[in-house]
Coordinates of C-alpha atoms in Angstrom, one line a residue:
M60 CA -123.9 164.4 -42.2
A61 CA -120.8 164.9 -44.5
V62 CA -118.5 162.7 -42.3
P63 CA -120.0 159.2 -43.0
T64 CA -119.8 160.0 -46.7
L65 CA -116.0 160.5 -46.4
R66 CA -115.5 157.2 -44.5
M67 CA -117.3 155.2 -47.2
I68 CA -115.2 156.7 -49.9
G69 CA -111.8 156.2 -48.1
F70 CA -112.1 152.4 -47.6
P71 CA -112.4 151.4 -51.2
M72 CA -109.3 153.6 -52.1
V73 CA -107.0 151.9 -49.5
A74 CA -108.1 148.4 -50.7
L75 CA -107.4 149.2 -54.3
A76 CA -103.9 150.5 -53.5
T77 CA -103.0 147.3 -51.6
L78 CA -104.1 145.1 -54.5
A79 CA -102.1 147.2 -57.0
L80 CA -98.9 146.8 -54.9
A81 CA -99.3 143.1 -54.6
A82 CA -99.7 142.8 -58.3
C83 CA -96.3 144.6 -58.9
V84 CA -94.2 142.3 -56.6
G85 CA -95.4 139.0 -58.2
P86 CA -95.0 135.4 -56.7
Q87 CA -91.7 134.4 -54.8
A88 CA -89.6 131.2 -55.8
T89 CA -86.3 129.4 -54.7
A90 CA -83.5 128.5 -57.5
A91 CA -83.4 124.8 -58.4
T92 CA -80.4 122.7 -57.1
I93 CA -78.8 119.6 -58.6
D94 CA -76.8 116.8 -57.2
V95 CA -73.4 115.7 -58.7
G96 CA -71.0 113.0 -57.7
L97 CA -67.3 113.4 -57.2
T98 CA -64.8 110.5 -57.2
V99 CA -61.4 111.5 -55.8
D100 CA -58.6 109.7 -53.8
G101 CA -60.7 106.6 -53.7
D102 CA -63.7 108.3 -52.1
A103 CA -67.2 109.1 -53.5
I104 CA -68.6 112.5 -52.6
E105 CA -72.0 114.0 -53.5
V106 CA -72.5 117.8 -53.6
S107 CA -75.5 120.0 -54.3
I108 CA -74.9 122.9 -56.5
P109 CA -77.1 125.4 -58.4
A110 CA -78.3 124.2 -61.8
G111 CA -76.1 125.6 -64.6
S112 CA -72.8 125.3 -62.6
T113 CA -69.5 124.0 -64.1
V114 CA -67.3 121.1 -63.0
Q115 CA -64.9 123.6 -61.5
F116 CA -67.6 125.1 -59.3
A117 CA -68.5 121.6 -58.1
L118 CA -64.9 120.9 -57.2
D119 CA -64.7 124.2 -55.3
Q120 CA -67.9 123.4 -53.4
G121 CA -66.5 119.9 -52.5
G122 CA -63.3 121.5 -51.2
I123 CA -61.2 119.6 -53.7
S124 CA -57.9 121.2 -54.9
L125 CA -56.1 120.0 -58.0
G126 CA -52.4 119.4 -58.6
E127 CA -50.6 120.7 -61.7
L128 CA -50.8 117.4 -63.4
D129 CA -54.1 116.1 -62.1
R130 CA -56.7 115.2 -64.7
V131 CA -60.5 115.9 -64.4
D132 CA -63.2 114.2 -66.4
P133 CA -65.2 116.0 -67.7
P134 CA -63.0 119.1 -68.0
G135 CA -63.4 121.9 -65.5
Y136 CA -65.3 124.3 -67.9
T137 CA -68.1 121.7 -68.6
V138 CA -71.6 122.7 -67.4
V139 CA -73.0 119.8 -65.4
T140 CA -76.5 118.4 -65.1
D141 CA -78.2 116.6 -62.3
G142 CA -76.5 113.2 -61.6
T143 CA -73.2 114.0 -63.4
E144 CA -70.3 112.0 -62.2
I145 CA -67.0 113.8 -62.0
E146 CA -63.8 111.8 -61.8
I147 CA -60.5 113.2 -60.5
T148 CA -57.3 111.3 -61.4
R149 CA -54.3 112.2 -59.2
R150 CA -51.0 112.4 -61.3
V151 CA -47.5 112.8 -59.7
E152 CA -44.2 113.5 -61.5
R153 CA -40.9 112.1 -60.2
F154 CA -37.4 111.6 -61.5
E155 CA -35.1 108.6 -61.4
I156 CA -31.5 108.1 -62.4
E157 CA -30.4 104.8 -63.8
E158 CA -26.9 103.7 -64.6
R159 CA -26.3 101.8 -67.8
V160 CA -23.2 100.1 -69.2
L161 CA -21.8 101.5 -72.5
P162 CA -20.2 98.5 -74.2
F163 CA -16.8 99.1 -75.8
S164 CA -16.3 98.8 -79.5
R165 CA -13.7 96.8 -81.4
Q166 CA -11.3 98.3 -83.9
T167 CA -8.6 96.9 -86.1
I168 CA -5.8 98.8 -87.7
R169 CA -3.2 97.6 -90.2
N170 CA 0.4 97.9 -89.0
E171 CA 3.2 97.6 -91.4
G172 CA 5.6 97.2 -88.5
L173 CA 4.1 93.7 -88.0
P174 CA 4.6 90.7 -90.4
E175 CA 1.6 89.8 -92.5
G176 CA -0.8 87.5 -90.5
Q177 CA 0.4 88.5 -87.0
T178 CA -1.8 90.3 -84.5
R179 CA -1.1 92.3 -81.4
L180 CA -3.5 93.8 -78.9
L181 CA -2.7 97.5 -78.9
Q182 CA -5.3 98.6 -76.4
A183 CA -7.6 96.5 -74.2
G184 CA -11.2 97.6 -74.3
S185 CA -13.2 98.6 -71.3
N186 CA -16.9 99.4 -70.9
G187 CA -18.1 102.9 -70.1
L188 CA -20.9 104.1 -67.8
E189 CA -23.8 106.3 -68.6
E190 CA -26.4 107.9 -66.3
I191 CA -29.9 108.4 -67.7
T192 CA -32.4 110.6 -65.9
F193 CA -36.0 109.5 -66.5
R194 CA -39.1 111.6 -66.0
I195 CA -41.8 109.3 -64.6
V196 CA -45.5 110.1 -64.2
D197 CA -47.7 108.0 -61.8
E198 CA -51.5 108.0 -62.0
E199 CA -53.2 106.9 -58.8
G200 CA -50.0 105.3 -57.7
D201 CA -49.4 103.4 -61.0
E202 CA -46.6 104.3 -63.4
V203 CA -48.1 105.4 -66.8
S204 CA -45.1 107.2 -68.4
R205 CA -41.3 107.0 -68.4
K206 CA -39.2 109.2 -70.7
P207 CA -35.5 109.9 -70.7
V208 CA -34.8 113.6 -70.3
K209 CA -31.0 113.7 -69.7
R210 CA -28.0 111.5 -70.5
T211 CA -24.6 111.9 -68.9
V212 CA -21.6 109.8 -69.9
V213 CA -19.7 109.3 -66.6
I214 CA -17.0 107.0 -68.1
E215 CA -16.2 107.0 -71.8
P216 CA -15.9 103.4 -73.2
L217 CA -12.4 102.6 -74.3
P218 CA -12.3 100.7 -77.6
E219 CA -10.4 97.5 -78.0
I220 CA -7.8 98.0 -80.7
L221 CA -6.3 95.0 -82.4
M222 CA -3.2 95.6 -84.6
I223 CA -3.1 93.4 -87.7
G224 CA 0.2 92.9 -89.4
A225 CA 0.5 94.2 -93.0
Q226 CA 4.3 94.5 -93.4
A227 CA 5.1 95.1 -97.0
A228 CA 8.3 93.9 -98.6
H229 CA 10.1 97.2 -98.6
T230 CA 13.8 97.6 -97.8
P231 CA 14.3 99.3 -94.5
L232 CA 15.4 102.9 -94.8
G233 CA 17.2 105.0 -92.2
I234 CA 15.0 107.9 -91.0
Q235 CA 16.6 111.0 -89.6
G236 CA 14.5 112.7 -86.9
T237 CA 10.8 111.8 -86.7
L238 CA 8.6 111.2 -89.7
A239 CA 4.8 111.4 -88.9
Y240 CA 2.1 110.4 -91.2
L241 CA -1.7 110.1 -91.2
S242 CA -3.2 106.9 -92.5
G243 CA -6.7 105.6 -92.2
G244 CA -7.6 108.4 -89.8
N245 CA -4.8 107.4 -87.4
A246 CA -1.4 109.1 -86.7
W247 CA 1.8 107.1 -86.9
V248 CA 5.5 108.0 -86.4
I249 CA 8.7 106.5 -87.8
E250 CA 11.9 107.0 -85.9
G251 CA 15.4 105.8 -86.7
N252 CA 14.4 103.2 -89.3
S253 CA 11.4 102.8 -91.6
A254 CA 10.7 99.4 -90.0
N255 CA 10.4 101.1 -86.6
R256 CA 6.9 102.6 -86.6
R257 CA 4.3 103.0 -83.9
P258 CA 0.8 104.5 -83.6
V259 CA 0.4 107.8 -81.8
V260 CA -3.3 108.5 -82.2
V261 CA -5.7 105.7 -83.1
S262 CA -9.1 107.4 -82.8
G263 CA -9.7 106.9 -86.5
D264 CA -11.1 110.3 -87.1
L265 CA -8.2 112.6 -88.0
D266 CA -9.2 114.6 -91.1
G267 CA -5.8 115.9 -92.2
Q268 CA -6.7 119.6 -92.2
V269 CA -3.9 120.1 -89.7
F270 CA -1.1 117.6 -89.1
R271 CA 2.1 119.2 -87.8
L272 CA 5.0 118.1 -85.6
S273 CA 6.5 120.7 -83.2
P274 CA 10.0 121.9 -84.1
D275 CA 11.5 119.4 -81.6
S276 CA 9.1 116.5 -82.6
K277 CA 7.8 116.2 -79.1
W278 CA 4.2 117.3 -80.0
L279 CA 1.8 116.5 -82.8
L280 CA -0.8 119.1 -83.6
Y281 CA -3.8 117.7 -85.5
T282 CA -7.5 118.0 -86.3
R283 CA -10.3 115.5 -85.7
S284 CA -13.6 115.4 -87.6
L285 CA -16.7 115.8 -85.5
D286 CA -20.0 114.0 -85.7
E287 CA -22.9 115.4 -87.7
E288 CA -25.0 116.3 -84.6
G289 CA -23.6 119.8 -84.2
D290 CA -22.6 122.5 -86.6
D291 CA -18.8 122.4 -85.9
F292 CA -16.9 120.2 -88.4
N293 CA -13.6 119.6 -86.6
S294 CA -11.6 120.2 -83.5
L295 CA -7.9 120.9 -82.7
W296 CA -5.8 118.5 -80.5
V297 CA -2.3 117.9 -79.4
V298 CA -0.6 114.8 -78.2
D299 CA 2.8 114.1 -76.6
V300 CA 4.7 112.0 -79.2
D301 CA 7.5 111.0 -76.8
N302 CA 5.1 109.6 -74.1
E303 CA 3.4 106.5 -75.4
Q304 CA 1.0 106.5 -72.5
A305 CA 0.0 110.2 -73.0
R306 CA -3.6 111.0 -73.7
P307 CA -4.5 113.5 -76.4
V308 CA -5.5 117.0 -75.2
D309 CA -8.4 118.8 -76.7
L310 CA -7.5 122.5 -77.1
E311 CA -11.2 123.4 -77.3
V312 CA -10.7 125.1 -80.7
R313 CA -13.2 124.3 -83.5
N314 CA -13.4 124.7 -87.2
I315 CA -9.9 124.9 -88.6
V316 CA -9.6 124.8 -92.4
H317 CA -6.4 126.5 -93.6
F318 CA -3.9 127.0 -90.8
A319 CA -2.6 125.8 -87.5
D320 CA 1.1 125.4 -86.8
W321 CA 3.8 125.5 -84.2
A322 CA 6.0 128.6 -83.8
P323 CA 9.7 127.9 -84.5
N324 CA 12.4 129.0 -82.1
S325 CA 10.3 128.9 -78.9
D326 CA 11.4 127.7 -75.5
S327 CA 7.9 126.4 -74.7
P328 CA 5.1 125.1 -76.9
V329 CA 3.5 127.9 -78.9
L330 CA 1.2 127.7 -81.8
A331 CA -1.0 129.9 -84.0
Y332 CA -4.3 129.1 -85.7
S333 CA -6.9 130.7 -87.9
S334 CA -10.6 129.7 -87.6
A335 CA -13.8 129.6 -89.6
E336 CA -17.5 129.5 -89.1
P337 CA -19.6 126.5 -90.2
R338 CA -22.1 127.2 -93.1
P339 CA -24.7 124.9 -94.6
S340 CA -23.8 126.0 -98.1
A341 CA -20.7 125.1 -100.1
P342 CA -17.8 125.1 -99.3
G343 CA -19.2 124.5 -95.8
W344 CA -17.5 127.4 -94.0
Q345 CA -17.0 131.1 -93.8
A346 CA -13.4 132.0 -93.0
N347 CA -12.7 134.4 -90.2
N348 CA -9.2 135.2 -91.5
D349 CA -8.2 135.8 -87.9
L350 CA -4.9 134.7 -86.3
I351 CA -4.7 133.5 -82.7
L352 CA -1.5 132.8 -80.7
V353 CA -1.7 130.0 -78.1
N354 CA 0.8 129.2 -75.3
L355 CA 0.7 125.7 -73.9
S356 CA 2.0 124.2 -70.7
S357 CA 4.5 121.4 -70.6
A358 CA 1.5 119.1 -70.3
G359 CA -0.1 120.5 -73.5
R360 CA -2.8 122.5 -71.7
V361 CA -3.7 126.0 -72.9
L362 CA -2.1 128.7 -70.7
R363 CA -2.9 131.8 -72.7
E364 CA -4.5 132.9 -75.9
R365 CA -3.7 136.2 -77.7
E366 CA -5.5 137.6 -80.7
L367 CA -2.9 138.7 -83.2
L368 CA -5.5 139.5 -85.9
P369 CA -9.2 139.9 -85.4
P370 CA -11.8 138.4 -87.8
N371 CA -11.7 140.4 -91.0
A372 CA -13.1 140.3 -94.6
G373 CA -9.9 138.7 -96.0
G374 CA -9.8 140.6 -99.3
Q375 CA -11.5 139.4 -102.4
Y376 CA -12.9 135.9 -102.0
G377 CA -12.2 136.2 -98.3
W378 CA -15.0 133.7 -97.5
W379 CA -12.6 131.0 -98.7
G380 CA -9.9 132.0 -96.2
T381 CA -6.3 133.1 -95.7
S382 CA -3.3 130.7 -95.3
F383 CA -0.4 131.6 -93.1
A384 CA 3.2 130.3 -92.8
W385 CA 5.7 130.9 -89.9
A386 CA 9.1 132.2 -90.8
P387 CA 12.0 130.2 -89.3
D388 CA 12.8 133.1 -87.0
G389 CA 9.5 132.5 -85.1
V390 CA 8.6 136.2 -85.3
H391 CA 7.4 136.9 -88.8
I392 CA 4.4 135.1 -90.5
G393 CA 3.7 135.1 -94.2
Y394 CA 0.1 135.2 -95.4
A395 CA -1.5 134.4 -98.7
R396 CA -5.1 135.1 -99.9
A397 CA -6.8 135.2 -103.2
D398 CA -5.7 138.7 -104.0
S399 CA -2.3 139.2 -102.3
V400 CA 0.6 137.8 -100.3
G401 CA 2.5 139.6 -97.5
L402 CA 3.9 139.3 -94.1
I403 CA 2.9 139.9 -90.4
D404 CA 5.2 140.8 -87.6
S405 CA 3.8 138.9 -84.5
R406 CA 5.2 141.7 -82.2
D407 CA 3.1 144.3 -84.0
P408 CA 0.6 142.4 -86.1
F409 CA -1.1 143.8 -89.1
F410 CA -1.3 142.7 -92.8
E411 CA 1.6 144.2 -94.7
P412 CA 1.1 143.4 -98.5
L413 CA 4.2 142.5 -100.5
H414 CA 2.7 141.6 -103.8
E415 CA -0.8 142.0 -105.3
I416 CA -2.2 139.0 -107.2
V417 CA -5.0 138.9 -109.8
P418 CA -7.6 136.7 -108.1
L419 CA -8.4 133.6 -110.2
L420 CA -11.9 133.3 -111.5
T421 CA -12.7 129.7 -110.7
G422 CA -16.4 129.8 -111.7
S423 CA -17.1 127.4 -108.8
D424 CA -17.5 127.3 -105.0
W425 CA -13.8 127.5 -104.2
A426 CA -11.1 130.1 -104.4
W427 CA -7.4 129.7 -105.4
V428 CA -5.0 130.9 -102.7
P429 CA -1.3 130.9 -103.8
G430 CA 1.2 128.6 -102.1
V431 CA 3.9 130.4 -100.1
A432 CA 7.1 129.3 -98.4
W433 CA 9.9 131.0 -96.5
G434 CA 13.5 130.8 -97.3
P435 CA 15.8 129.8 -94.4
N436 CA 16.9 133.5 -94.0
S437 CA 13.3 134.4 -92.8
R438 CA 13.3 137.2 -95.4
T439 CA 12.6 135.7 -98.8
L440 CA 9.2 134.4 -99.7
Y441 CA 8.7 131.9 -102.5
V442 CA 5.2 132.4 -104.1
V443 CA 3.1 130.9 -106.8
D444 CA 2.0 134.0 -108.8
H445 CA -1.0 134.2 -111.1
A446 CA 0.6 135.2 -114.4
P447 CA -0.8 137.6 -117.1
P448 CA -3.0 136.1 -119.8
L449 CA -1.4 134.3 -122.7
G450 CA -4.1 135.3 -125.2
I451 CA -7.2 137.5 -125.2
E452 CA -8.7 136.0 -122.1
D453 CA -9.4 138.2 -119.1
A454 CA -6.6 138.5 -116.6
A455 CA -8.7 136.7 -113.9
A456 CA -9.1 133.7 -116.3
S457 CA -5.4 133.3 -117.2
P458 CA -4.3 129.7 -117.0
A459 CA -0.7 130.5 -116.4
F460 CA 1.1 130.4 -113.0
N461 CA 4.7 131.2 -112.3
L462 CA 7.0 130.6 -109.3
V463 CA 8.6 133.8 -108.1
A464 CA 10.7 134.9 -105.1
I465 CA 10.0 138.1 -103.1
P466 CA 13.4 139.1 -101.5
G467 CA 11.7 141.3 -98.9
P468 CA 9.5 144.3 -98.2
G469 CA 9.6 146.9 -100.9
E470 CA 11.3 144.6 -103.4
S471 CA 9.9 143.4 -106.7
P472 CA 9.2 139.7 -107.2
L473 CA 12.0 137.8 -109.1
P474 CA 10.8 135.2 -111.7
L475 CA 12.2 131.7 -111.1
V476 CA 10.1 129.2 -113.1
T477 CA 7.3 129.9 -115.6
E478 CA 4.2 127.8 -116.0
T479 CA 4.5 125.7 -112.9
G480 CA 0.8 125.2 -112.4
M481 CA -1.5 126.6 -109.7
F482 CA -0.7 124.0 -107.1
A483 CA 3.1 124.2 -107.2
Y484 CA 3.4 124.5 -103.4
P485 CA 7.1 125.6 -103.0
S486 CA 9.1 124.3 -100.0
S487 CA 12.5 125.5 -99.0
S488 CA 15.2 123.2 -97.6
P489 CA 17.2 123.9 -94.4
A490 CA 20.3 126.0 -95.0
K491 CA 23.6 124.3 -95.2
L492 CA 27.2 125.2 -95.6
V493 CA 28.7 124.2 -99.0
A494 CA 32.3 123.7 -100.0
S495 CA 32.7 127.3 -101.2
G496 CA 31.8 128.5 -97.7
E497 CA 28.4 129.9 -98.9
I498 CA 25.2 129.2 -97.0
A499 CA 23.0 127.5 -99.6
S500 CA 19.5 126.1 -99.8
Q501 CA 17.2 124.5 -102.4
V502 CA 13.5 124.9 -103.2
A503 CA 11.3 121.9 -104.0
F504 CA 8.0 122.4 -105.7
L505 CA 5.4 120.5 -107.7
Q506 CA 5.4 121.0 -111.5
A507 CA 2.2 120.4 -113.4
L508 CA 2.5 117.9 -116.3
S509 CA -0.2 120.0 -118.1
P510 CA 0.7 123.5 -116.8
L511 CA -2.1 125.3 -118.7
Q512 CA -4.7 122.9 -117.4
S513 CA -3.2 122.7 -114.0
E514 CA -6.5 122.7 -112.1
A515 CA -7.0 119.1 -113.2
S516 CA -3.3 118.1 -114.0
S517 CA -1.1 115.6 -112.2
Y518 CA 2.2 116.9 -111.0
R519 CA 5.9 116.0 -110.7
L520 CA 8.3 116.7 -107.8
T521 CA 10.9 119.2 -108.9
V522 CA 13.9 120.9 -107.2
M523 CA 16.1 123.9 -107.9
D524 CA 18.6 126.1 -106.2
R525 CA 17.2 129.1 -104.3
D526 CA 17.9 131.4 -107.3
G527 CA 16.1 129.1 -109.8
S528 CA 19.2 127.5 -111.2
N529 CA 19.9 123.8 -111.5
L530 CA 16.3 123.0 -112.1
R531 CA 15.7 119.2 -112.1
A532 CA 12.6 117.0 -112.2
L533 CA 13.0 114.3 -109.5
F534 CA 9.9 112.1 -109.1
P535 CA 8.1 110.3 -110.6
K536 CA 10.3 109.5 -113.6
A537 CA 9.1 110.5 -117.1
G538 CA 6.5 108.1 -118.4
E539 CA 5.2 107.2 -114.9
P540 CA 1.9 108.5 -113.6
G541 CA 2.2 111.9 -111.9
I542 CA 1.2 112.9 -108.4
A543 CA -2.6 113.0 -108.3
Q544 CA -4.7 116.0 -107.4
N545 CA -5.9 114.5 -104.1
E546 CA -2.2 114.0 -103.0
L547 CA -0.9 117.5 -103.7
S548 CA 0.7 119.2 -100.7
P549 CA 4.1 121.0 -100.1
P550 CA 7.0 118.6 -100.3
T551 CA 8.5 117.9 -96.9
W552 CA 12.3 118.1 -96.4
S553 CA 14.2 115.8 -94.2
P554 CA 16.0 117.5 -91.3
G555 CA 19.3 117.2 -93.1
G556 CA 17.9 118.5 -96.4
G557 CA 19.1 115.5 -98.5
R558 CA 15.7 113.8 -98.9
L559 CA 12.1 114.7 -99.6
A560 CA 8.9 113.0 -98.3
I561 CA 5.8 113.1 -100.5
I562 CA 2.5 111.2 -100.8
Y563 CA 2.3 109.2 -104.0
R564 CA -0.5 106.7 -104.9
G565 CA -1.8 107.0 -101.3
D566 CA 1.5 106.0 -99.7
V567 CA 4.6 107.7 -98.1
W568 CA 7.6 107.9 -100.5
I569 CA 11.1 109.1 -99.7
V570 CA 12.9 110.7 -102.6
D571 CA 16.7 111.2 -102.6
V572 CA 17.4 114.7 -103.8
A573 CA 20.7 114.0 -105.4
S574 CA 19.7 110.9 -107.5
G575 CA 15.9 111.3 -107.7
T576 CA 15.4 107.7 -106.6
G577 CA 12.2 107.1 -104.7
Q578 CA 11.4 104.5 -102.1
Q579 CA 8.0 103.5 -100.8
L580 CA 7.6 103.4 -97.1
T581 CA 3.9 102.4 -96.6
G582 CA 1.7 100.1 -98.5
D583 CA -1.9 100.6 -97.4
G584 CA -2.7 103.4 -99.8
L585 CA -4.5 105.4 -97.1
T586 CA -2.0 108.2 -96.3
I587 CA -3.3 111.8 -96.6
A588 CA -0.8 113.9 -94.6
L589 CA 2.8 113.8 -93.3
D590 CA 5.4 115.9 -91.5
W591 CA 9.1 115.5 -90.8
K592 CA 11.1 117.2 -88.1
P593 CA 14.5 116.7 -86.3

């Protein structure tokens, strides 16, 4: 009888277990889907995606790939809802090159070789050509953006240059050798006669930092100012003076402040220069105080560069810079900086001090560097020396400056003229044989009219024998205005040594050494540099 009892108990237990399991699983359901629309490439597509999906998921489901520039609205990270419309805009980038004409400019220059009122076409103008590369963006086949990304000047425009006569009523004067001068940003030369002058460089941007004829007058070395777009402030160029059709040559040298000049006694064109680095603060540069030797080809191209002196501190106030001067032998180079003068042998180059100088305390953003000049023997250096104080002022503040001669290495300076002024700029004449059979020379310099206030004084051209004797004031005459501060530069001797060229009142003047008579050669008042070679 026990068996039926067990069957009755087992049935309810199985049923209860089944109900409990069903309660744990719970009801089953399918995730909701939504429909979104896609507009792409002119077609409308509808895709079904799970609710809560993003635009990017919808694009992936629709098999749509995007280009780098394609635009999607709404953005790919946006969560969509049922019925959202997604628009894909195809964008394509392309480049086009257009040629555009660069019109030539017109320039006029005054020429004192032409009578007043006459004109002459010096150079016919011609248009240039520029290639402009545009970046173009198309949307759905329509151009929506065009921007220039590159400009290349294929042909430089050539300016039209019209010469306008401005001949002044000056008596023609014979000119020995070649006299070059810089007026109004252009370079001119006079040969044979003061009425015979012609332009050599007419770019209008010569800055006068360098303006030097080669020893044979064939080449002109000069600097041009650069535009304000870059950091560099000028560039070094040469031009063949003898060839009127020659084009100037850019030596690819930048930022010249104190020195660049031709080497004497060289069979081929050789020059040296010292460079600087541009700076935004006054004075606008940081001098390198280096010295580079450059050999040129017969066409004026750079063949070789050699570093004689590497960049260096340049002594006290070296940021202002070092000036250099070739000796006539073409081997030795004199140097001057704020605290010393000395020489350099180009065959074994190093700074060899000859005389220490007390640096002038200017109290401003410039430094005084003494003027130096070689005698024709390539041994004597004529130097403007900062003299000891006259009162109780500090030595660095002394207002006195003397002209001295340094006979050579190891020898003491010989006093020649006291209280010349700081900008005396000595210049030695060519050597010549005098009646006694002696080889003689003279020294020209600028004498301050107010020697103890020489920083602001005007000056007078003065000459003496090489030993300081026969001192004579030449030009201008007593009572006439002196040579102004902005015209101060070393007097330039004629090849024969009988005349001197200076800048006075903005014009070129020739002064006869024997009589002191001066004659004006130019009349535009724009001259800032000159040179005179055989």
